[in-house]
């Protein structure tokens, strides 16, 4: 592989304009495709086949008016209460919203609250009327009974006196007819009373079901309106969201503040902000300090930009053909920038060192591509494997996320191996400052400088950090493991959920809407649970209504439920929709438990009412996603680690090195989880990282962090350990090779880690709240993995193992292909001969061209 990459580097160097032109063409083509075919990003994390999706599909086919997504707008009076002008302005804004093509309907809070209040008053009045009517009927029944008793007594007396039946009937017939008429009236009145009482009973049940549910706050200062859309919330275009916000904000003229919920106000159209630019600026500063010139520092940045332009541009081009979450291009952007800079840096730094050592520029570029480029290739493969394996859990949004990021990393690798050598051929000696050139030429001209170089390298390897670690390997190992173990302790309390508005910045419209809703109507109104009921066939309207209330009664008795309200009934009276209001917000542990308990009550509801239920809506869907992701973690971790162990076995031809690499990764992962829990769940250092409202951790953070961190950790493992293996393969003792290899790789790995941490840290303060914990987790994970694991624990263990570190069973050594990651074949005489043979035709063609 090293020889193949050597030839690729030489080809790119000699055919620089062809390579550059090809990449420019690719960039233009991808940019055009992204502009022409890009679609709308969303935060749709639904999973096909789950109950949530099944119920949503059922509503779409059987009750379309209730199938679209819904969102809320909280209106707050700037005065003590809503004025009539304020109420009219809210009603007018909602009426205007109804005219939008994407809006199914709206719920006017003032009209709805008036109906609820009137229903309560009407029910009380109806109960009084029913009681009065019953009293009148009872009195009429008593009078009728008394009259009948008198008539019976009179008839008995006449019969006893021997009067003929005809005479008796003639005298009493009129009274009997009057009594019969009175009985008929009494029966009709009783029937009417019973119907009225049945209606009152339904009204009472309806009032009981909506108890605790308000649309205008008790203090009259806030009102909450519901907006029903024709499509899912995630399918709304940014311009529709903006139009809704513009319309509701028209109420400001009436001294009313409109606060749209997160579903409406969330802006995911931009993926790059000020914080991300600052992260890249820090990375650029590190490059300038390390490489010494703006040209040298700008080259890795340029390569990263090209890779990101192609990778992320391709992701956007596909967003029109598939449902893509907003975090997919963000993850591709983060990784593309970080690995793009690092991969090019490794090749540029190797080339720079060889140039200063007096090597021919073309040979130096080719050799750097064959050695450092070989490490780049295998390091990139580990990242790609880890990201592509996100397909395995079977979650569509996660698969798209992983594949888009993997493709961007793959582009970064190809850019580093082809475009970097081509651009280096154009840059030439400008890569190095004049001062550094002068110093190098003076040094190379001095007699015996090779001996001096070896002595300097020896001093550096024994007196630097690598020397310190290897002088006290046991103490260093224990200290590193203990440190990461302490940091990892909070990870045992990890709680996962998709974020709601409570985790948004305090000043954001989404959080303000959440806060007003929580204070005025209860936190549960920010995340209602939708229950869909499948009613038996052949029910009358009254029976179907009664069934709805029967189900609502059971739902309402669930712990931590505030209200359970029947919302809609299909025309065939087979499908009913209920809204369950939990006590707390959608991401809270109690609401997750409510979802679980509601599903556990299915059998009870079916047995007692004959109604089958299922859950849907954003809250239930978020719980499904978090559960599914949690279940997918163990198999995903096993697949990623297994595949990468095989790859590392090929690269290092050792049993212990892959095991050490994986063990170190697990330590880094646990520490990263612990730090995330401490900051984002517990709120430690929340002021530093902008965590104003700590809560549950983003549910897909662990699985993404496993994939990304494993790949990046293996990057540093490859670069650090390949240097050690290179020294070992070139004749040094195993323990001395640890020090030599570490000293050669330490500076570039340190710079690369700082660059990667800087890029990821820029996303900690992203305008997309969902990205922040992901940026923190990756920045912290890379930080501890690079400096504590790869540059402290790994050299300590490798030094303790000595030659055992490179042990491989003979039978396995025979069947494994030799990928030559350290580039040993490039230093063999055969290679030199082949290189000179290749150079002769090129030299001849250049001579002919010159003539």
mmCIF file of C-alpha atoms in Angstrom, residues 404-680:
data_model
loop_
_atom_site.group_PDB
_atom_site.id
_atom_site.type_symbol
_atom_site.label_atom_id
_atom_site.label_comp_id
_atom_site.label_asym_id
_atom_site.label_seq_id
_atom_site.Cartn_x
_atom_site.Cartn_y
_atom_site.Cartn_z
ATOM 1 C CA UNK A 404 -23.055 11.589 4.871
ATOM 2 C CA UNK A 405 -20.323 12.051 7.494
ATOM 3 C CA UNK A 406 -18.464 8.929 6.289
ATOM 4 C CA UNK A 407 -18.582 10.167 2.709
ATOM 5 C CA UNK A 408 -17.192 13.556 3.778
ATOM 6 C CA UNK A 409 -14.331 11.853 5.642
ATOM 7 C CA UNK A 410 -13.649 9.699 2.591
ATOM 8 C CA UNK A 411 -13.449 12.839 0.459
ATOM 9 C CA UNK A 412 -11.048 14.379 2.994
ATOM 10 C CA UNK A 413 -8.788 11.309 2.703
ATOM 11 C CA UNK A 414 -8.771 11.425 -1.109
ATOM 12 C CA UNK A 415 -8.125 15.178 -1.062
ATOM 13 C CA UNK A 416 -5.180 14.677 1.294
ATOM 14 C CA UNK A 417 -3.685 11.919 -0.889
ATOM 15 C CA UNK A 418 -4.132 13.620 -4.286
ATOM 16 C CA UNK A 419 -4.758 17.362 -4.074
ATOM 17 C CA UNK A 420 -2.243 17.978 -1.280
ATOM 18 C CA UNK A 421 0.728 16.601 -3.311
ATOM 19 C CA UNK A 422 -0.450 18.551 -6.358
ATOM 20 C CA UNK A 423 -0.619 21.853 -4.460
ATOM 21 C CA UNK A 424 2.695 21.125 -2.711
ATOM 22 C CA UNK A 425 4.316 20.915 -6.152
ATOM 23 C CA UNK A 426 3.063 24.454 -6.872
ATOM 24 C CA UNK A 427 4.100 25.854 -3.507
ATOM 25 C CA UNK A 428 7.622 24.483 -3.689
ATOM 26 C CA UNK A 429 10.076 26.112 -1.280
ATOM 27 C CA UNK A 430 7.525 28.758 -0.214
ATOM 28 C CA UNK A 431 6.273 26.161 2.238
ATOM 29 C CA UNK A 432 9.242 27.042 4.451
ATOM 30 C CA UNK A 433 10.297 30.488 5.636
ATOM 31 C CA UNK A 434 13.565 31.982 4.400
ATOM 32 C CA UNK A 435 14.972 31.949 7.911
ATOM 33 C CA UNK A 436 14.200 28.247 8.328
ATOM 34 C CA UNK A 437 15.728 27.508 4.889
ATOM 35 C CA UNK A 438 18.911 29.381 5.721
ATOM 36 C CA UNK A 439 19.221 27.597 9.038
ATOM 37 C CA UNK A 440 18.595 24.200 7.427
ATOM 38 C CA UNK A 441 21.115 24.773 4.613
ATOM 39 C CA UNK A 442 23.755 25.838 7.098
ATOM 40 C CA UNK A 443 23.057 22.814 9.223
ATOM 41 C CA UNK A 444 23.058 20.361 6.295
ATOM 42 C CA UNK A 445 26.332 21.788 4.999
ATOM 43 C CA UNK A 446 28.068 21.275 8.325
ATOM 44 C CA UNK A 447 30.248 18.117 8.462
ATOM 45 C CA UNK A 448 28.963 15.372 10.771
ATOM 46 C CA UNK A 449 25.482 16.818 11.047
ATOM 47 C CA UNK A 450 23.949 13.313 10.782
ATOM 48 C CA UNK A 451 25.619 12.366 14.051
ATOM 49 C CA UNK A 452 24.459 15.610 15.631
ATOM 50 C CA UNK A 453 20.890 14.979 14.389
ATOM 51 C CA UNK A 454 20.854 11.522 15.920
ATOM 52 C CA UNK A 455 22.157 12.864 19.205
ATOM 53 C CA UNK A 456 19.513 15.617 19.195
ATOM 54 C CA UNK A 457 16.768 13.108 18.481
ATOM 55 C CA UNK A 458 18.035 10.932 21.298
ATOM 56 C CA UNK A 459 18.010 13.843 23.749
ATOM 57 C CA UNK A 460 14.533 14.826 22.650
ATOM 58 C CA UNK A 461 13.202 11.295 23.010
ATOM 59 C CA UNK A 462 14.594 10.850 26.529
ATOM 60 C CA UNK A 463 13.938 14.301 27.961
ATOM 61 C CA UNK A 464 10.512 15.128 26.517
ATOM 62 C CA UNK A 465 7.095 13.954 27.611
ATOM 63 C CA UNK A 466 7.719 10.553 26.059
ATOM 64 C CA UNK A 467 10.906 10.190 28.099
ATOM 65 C CA UNK A 468 9.069 11.139 31.311
ATOM 66 C CA UNK A 469 6.274 8.667 30.641
ATOM 67 C CA UNK A 470 8.637 5.806 29.865
ATOM 68 C CA UNK A 471 10.852 6.518 32.895
ATOM 69 C CA UNK A 472 7.844 6.043 35.198
ATOM 70 C CA UNK A 473 5.523 3.830 33.154
ATOM 71 C CA UNK A 474 3.628 2.186 36.049
ATOM 72 C CA UNK A 475 2.980 5.463 37.870
ATOM 73 C CA UNK A 476 1.945 7.159 34.617
ATOM 74 C CA UNK A 477 -0.410 4.312 33.712
ATOM 75 C CA UNK A 478 -2.108 4.323 37.120
ATOM 76 C CA UNK A 479 -2.448 8.117 37.165
ATOM 77 C CA UNK A 480 -3.979 8.212 33.673
ATOM 78 C CA UNK A 481 -6.481 5.423 34.372
ATOM 79 C CA UNK A 482 -7.416 6.938 37.752
ATOM 80 C CA UNK A 483 -7.972 10.392 36.240
ATOM 81 C CA UNK A 484 -10.244 9.089 33.476
ATOM 82 C CA UNK A 485 -12.053 6.830 35.941
ATOM 83 C CA UNK A 486 -12.926 9.779 38.186
ATOM 84 C CA UNK A 487 -14.128 11.882 35.256
ATOM 85 C CA UNK A 488 -16.236 8.936 34.045
ATOM 86 C CA UNK A 489 -18.164 8.512 37.332
ATOM 87 C CA UNK A 490 -21.158 10.725 36.364
ATOM 88 C CA UNK A 491 -21.729 8.570 33.266
ATOM 89 C CA UNK A 492 -23.665 6.075 35.415
ATOM 90 C CA UNK A 493 -26.450 8.679 35.728
ATOM 91 C CA UNK A 494 -26.782 9.257 31.974
ATOM 92 C CA UNK A 495 -30.397 9.960 30.933
ATOM 93 C CA UNK A 496 -31.288 10.275 27.264
ATOM 94 C CA UNK A 497 -34.027 12.259 25.511
ATOM 95 C CA UNK A 498 -34.533 14.434 22.478
ATOM 96 C CA UNK A 499 -34.282 18.095 23.502
ATOM 97 C CA UNK A 500 -37.353 20.250 24.032
ATOM 98 C CA UNK A 501 -37.694 24.001 24.417
ATOM 99 C CA UNK A 502 -36.655 23.841 28.080
ATOM 100 C CA UNK A 503 -33.040 23.300 26.996
ATOM 101 C CA UNK A 504 -32.986 26.307 24.664
ATOM 102 C CA UNK A 505 -31.134 29.521 25.656
ATOM 103 C CA UNK A 506 -33.114 31.653 28.115
ATOM 104 C CA UNK A 507 -33.270 34.609 25.719
ATOM 105 C CA UNK A 508 -34.561 32.537 22.781
ATOM 106 C CA UNK A 509 -38.210 32.834 21.656
ATOM 107 C CA UNK A 510 -38.615 29.072 22.062
ATOM 108 C CA UNK A 511 -37.633 29.148 25.737
ATOM 109 C CA UNK A 512 -39.728 32.234 26.456
ATOM 110 C CA UNK A 513 -42.765 30.498 24.949
ATOM 111 C CA UNK A 514 -42.003 27.406 27.033
ATOM 112 C CA UNK A 515 -41.563 29.459 30.204
ATOM 113 C CA UNK A 516 -44.832 31.382 29.817
ATOM 114 C CA UNK A 517 -46.688 28.158 29.005
ATOM 115 C CA UNK A 518 -45.228 26.433 32.051
ATOM 116 C CA UNK A 519 -46.112 29.302 34.406
ATOM 117 C CA UNK A 520 -49.594 29.937 33.045
ATOM 118 C CA UNK A 521 -50.882 26.529 31.945
ATOM 119 C CA UNK A 522 -48.578 23.890 33.347
ATOM 120 C CA UNK A 523 -45.431 22.375 31.881
ATOM 121 C CA UNK A 524 -47.346 19.465 30.372
ATOM 122 C CA UNK A 525 -48.991 21.770 27.831
ATOM 123 C CA UNK A 526 -45.582 22.072 26.113
ATOM 124 C CA UNK A 527 -45.626 18.397 25.121
ATOM 125 C CA UNK A 528 -49.045 16.709 24.975
ATOM 126 C CA UNK A 529 -49.303 13.009 24.171
ATOM 127 C CA UNK A 530 -51.666 11.962 21.383
ATOM 128 C CA UNK A 531 -53.645 8.734 21.904
ATOM 129 C CA UNK A 532 -55.508 7.135 18.995
ATOM 130 C CA UNK A 533 -58.433 4.801 19.793
ATOM 131 C CA UNK A 534 -59.905 2.108 17.541
ATOM 132 C CA UNK A 535 -63.606 1.833 18.530
ATOM 133 C CA UNK A 536 -65.897 -1.202 17.907
ATOM 134 C CA UNK A 537 -68.190 -1.225 14.879
ATOM 135 C CA UNK A 538 -71.849 -0.238 14.905
ATOM 136 C CA UNK A 539 -71.817 2.316 17.736
ATOM 137 C CA UNK A 540 -74.357 5.105 17.819
ATOM 138 C CA UNK A 541 -73.113 8.643 18.287
ATOM 139 C CA UNK A 542 -74.103 8.595 21.969
ATOM 140 C CA UNK A 543 -72.472 5.216 22.562
ATOM 141 C CA UNK A 544 -69.303 6.293 20.760
ATOM 142 C CA UNK A 545 -69.149 9.470 22.855
ATOM 143 C CA UNK A 546 -69.629 7.427 26.013
ATOM 144 C CA UNK A 547 -66.817 5.089 24.921
ATOM 145 C CA UNK A 548 -64.531 8.089 24.453
ATOM 146 C CA UNK A 549 -65.215 9.236 27.994
ATOM 147 C CA UNK A 550 -64.712 5.708 29.326
ATOM 148 C CA UNK A 551 -61.262 5.637 27.747
ATOM 149 C CA UNK A 552 -60.501 9.197 28.874
ATOM 150 C CA UNK A 553 -61.399 8.267 32.479
ATOM 151 C CA UNK A 554 -58.827 5.464 32.472
ATOM 152 C CA UNK A 555 -56.171 7.605 30.791
ATOM 153 C CA UNK A 556 -56.721 10.409 33.293
ATOM 154 C CA UNK A 557 -56.150 8.073 36.252
ATOM 155 C CA UNK A 558 -52.593 7.380 35.056
ATOM 156 C CA UNK A 559 -49.986 8.746 37.442
ATOM 157 C CA UNK A 560 -48.527 12.162 36.500
ATOM 158 C CA UNK A 561 -51.357 12.951 34.069
ATOM 159 C CA UNK A 562 -53.127 16.304 34.407
ATOM 160 C CA UNK A 563 -55.897 15.851 31.843
ATOM 161 C CA UNK A 564 -57.099 13.420 29.161
ATOM 162 C CA UNK A 565 -59.451 15.022 26.656
ATOM 163 C CA UNK A 566 -61.331 13.462 23.687
ATOM 164 C CA UNK A 567 -60.423 15.629 20.704
ATOM 165 C CA UNK A 568 -62.004 14.143 17.593
ATOM 166 C CA UNK A 569 -64.127 11.282 16.271
ATOM 167 C CA UNK A 570 -64.177 10.044 12.687
ATOM 168 C CA UNK A 571 -67.402 10.083 10.667
ATOM 169 C CA UNK A 572 -67.755 6.311 10.863
ATOM 170 C CA UNK A 573 -67.221 6.524 14.638
ATOM 171 C CA UNK A 574 -64.370 3.987 14.452
ATOM 172 C CA UNK A 575 -61.368 6.252 15.174
ATOM 173 C CA UNK A 576 -61.088 8.595 18.155
ATOM 174 C CA UNK A 577 -58.282 10.971 19.122
ATOM 175 C CA UNK A 578 -57.386 11.907 22.706
ATOM 176 C CA UNK A 579 -54.962 14.474 24.050
ATOM 177 C CA UNK A 580 -53.190 13.525 27.272
ATOM 178 C CA UNK A 581 -51.538 16.360 29.194
ATOM 179 C CA UNK A 582 -48.710 15.139 31.477
ATOM 180 C CA UNK A 583 -47.633 17.002 34.598
ATOM 181 C CA UNK A 584 -44.169 17.813 33.230
ATOM 182 C CA UNK A 585 -42.443 18.584 29.929
ATOM 183 C CA UNK A 586 -41.848 16.113 27.094
ATOM 184 C CA UNK A 587 -38.184 15.415 27.944
ATOM 185 C CA UNK A 588 -38.753 14.840 31.679
ATOM 186 C CA UNK A 589 -38.343 11.406 33.263
ATOM 187 C CA UNK A 590 -41.943 11.453 34.552
ATOM 188 C CA UNK A 591 -43.352 12.013 31.035
ATOM 189 C CA UNK A 592 -41.264 9.137 29.697
ATOM 190 C CA UNK A 593 -42.821 7.032 32.453
ATOM 191 C CA UNK A 594 -46.299 8.273 31.503
ATOM 192 C CA UNK A 595 -45.769 7.067 27.929
ATOM 193 C CA UNK A 596 -44.654 3.686 29.246
ATOM 194 C CA UNK A 597 -47.640 3.374 31.599
ATOM 195 C CA UNK A 598 -50.159 4.413 28.957
ATOM 196 C CA UNK A 599 -48.878 1.644 26.725
ATOM 197 C CA UNK A 600 -49.037 -0.779 29.633
ATOM 198 C CA UNK A 601 -52.765 0.074 30.059
ATOM 199 C CA UNK A 602 -53.707 -1.079 26.549
ATOM 200 C CA UNK A 603 -54.956 -4.481 27.695
ATOM 201 C CA UNK A 604 -56.999 -2.988 30.562
ATOM 202 C CA UNK A 605 -58.646 -0.441 28.248
ATOM 203 C CA UNK A 606 -59.379 -3.127 25.657
ATOM 204 C CA UNK A 607 -60.932 -5.450 28.231
ATOM 205 C CA UNK A 608 -63.085 -2.802 29.935
ATOM 206 C CA UNK A 609 -64.168 -0.695 26.939
ATOM 207 C CA UNK A 610 -63.467 -2.753 23.844
ATOM 208 C CA UNK A 611 -61.291 0.091 22.496
ATOM 209 C CA UNK A 612 -57.741 -0.535 21.234
ATOM 210 C CA UNK A 613 -55.353 2.396 21.736
ATOM 211 C CA UNK A 614 -51.967 3.463 20.414
ATOM 212 C CA UNK A 615 -49.739 6.486 21.037
ATOM 213 C CA UNK A 616 -48.416 8.992 18.536
ATOM 214 C CA UNK A 617 -47.282 12.617 18.390
ATOM 215 C CA UNK A 618 -43.937 14.307 18.981
ATOM 216 C CA UNK A 619 -43.621 13.368 22.656
ATOM 217 C CA UNK A 620 -44.306 9.657 22.180
ATOM 218 C CA UNK A 621 -42.135 9.636 19.053
ATOM 219 C CA UNK A 622 -39.206 11.163 20.942
ATOM 220 C CA UNK A 623 -39.498 8.491 23.619
ATOM 221 C CA UNK A 624 -39.517 5.780 20.921
ATOM 222 C CA UNK A 625 -36.390 7.222 19.315
ATOM 223 C CA UNK A 626 -34.524 7.420 22.631
ATOM 224 C CA UNK A 627 -35.485 3.843 23.526
ATOM 225 C CA UNK A 628 -34.506 2.500 20.122
ATOM 226 C CA UNK A 629 -31.170 4.308 20.225
ATOM 227 C CA UNK A 630 -30.430 2.985 23.699
ATOM 228 C CA UNK A 631 -31.149 -0.570 22.557
ATOM 229 C CA UNK A 632 -28.922 -0.120 19.494
ATOM 230 C CA UNK A 633 -25.829 0.944 21.458
ATOM 231 C CA UNK A 634 -24.401 -2.469 22.510
ATOM 232 C CA UNK A 635 -24.587 -4.166 19.064
ATOM 233 C CA UNK A 636 -23.290 -1.028 17.368
ATOM 234 C CA UNK A 637 -20.340 -0.806 19.747
ATOM 235 C CA UNK A 638 -19.554 -4.490 19.171
ATOM 236 C CA UNK A 639 -19.648 -4.111 15.370
ATOM 237 C CA UNK A 640 -17.494 -0.964 15.292
ATOM 238 C CA UNK A 641 -14.921 -2.307 17.705
ATOM 239 C CA UNK A 642 -14.820 -5.703 15.978
ATOM 240 C CA UNK A 643 -14.270 -4.309 12.481
ATOM 241 C CA UNK A 644 -11.692 -1.808 13.661
ATOM 242 C CA UNK A 645 -9.810 -4.460 15.630
ATOM 243 C CA UNK A 646 -9.438 -6.412 12.396
ATOM 244 C CA UNK A 647 -8.211 -3.303 10.567
ATOM 245 C CA UNK A 648 -5.691 -2.469 13.326
ATOM 246 C CA UNK A 649 -4.527 -6.064 13.317
ATOM 247 C CA UNK A 650 -3.735 -5.676 9.612
ATOM 248 C CA UNK A 651 -2.030 -2.327 10.114
ATOM 249 C CA UNK A 652 0.220 -3.176 13.080
ATOM 250 C CA UNK A 653 0.521 -6.972 12.800
ATOM 251 C CA UNK A 654 0.191 -7.260 16.549
ATOM 252 C CA UNK A 655 -2.310 -8.691 19.017
ATOM 253 C CA UNK A 656 -1.616 -6.297 21.870
ATOM 254 C CA UNK A 657 -1.644 -2.983 19.992
ATOM 255 C CA UNK A 658 -5.279 -3.296 18.782
ATOM 256 C CA UNK A 659 -6.408 -4.435 22.231
ATOM 257 C CA UNK A 660 -4.560 -1.525 23.855
ATOM 258 C CA UNK A 661 -6.063 0.901 21.351
ATOM 259 C CA UNK A 662 -9.588 -0.359 22.045
ATOM 260 C CA UNK A 663 -9.156 -0.392 25.819
ATOM 261 C CA UNK A 664 -7.916 3.187 25.714
ATOM 262 C CA UNK A 665 -10.897 4.189 23.595
ATOM 263 C CA UNK A 666 -13.331 2.744 26.139
ATOM 264 C CA UNK A 667 -11.641 4.829 28.848
ATOM 265 C CA UNK A 668 -11.915 7.981 26.721
ATOM 266 C CA UNK A 669 -15.543 7.217 25.883
ATOM 267 C CA UNK A 670 -16.511 6.736 29.520
ATOM 268 C CA UNK A 671 -14.758 9.991 30.470
ATOM 269 C CA UNK A 672 -16.518 11.872 27.647
ATOM 270 C CA UNK A 673 -19.903 10.521 28.793
ATOM 271 C CA UNK A 674 -19.112 11.537 32.369
ATOM 272 C CA UNK A 675 -18.196 15.078 31.335
ATOM 273 C CA UNK A 676 -21.351 15.429 29.206
ATOM 274 C CA UNK A 677 -23.559 14.322 32.103
ATOM 275 C CA UNK A 678 -21.808 16.688 34.514
ATOM 276 C CA UNK A 679 -22.149 19.715 32.216
ATOM 277 C CA UNK A 680 -25.385 19.203 30.279
#
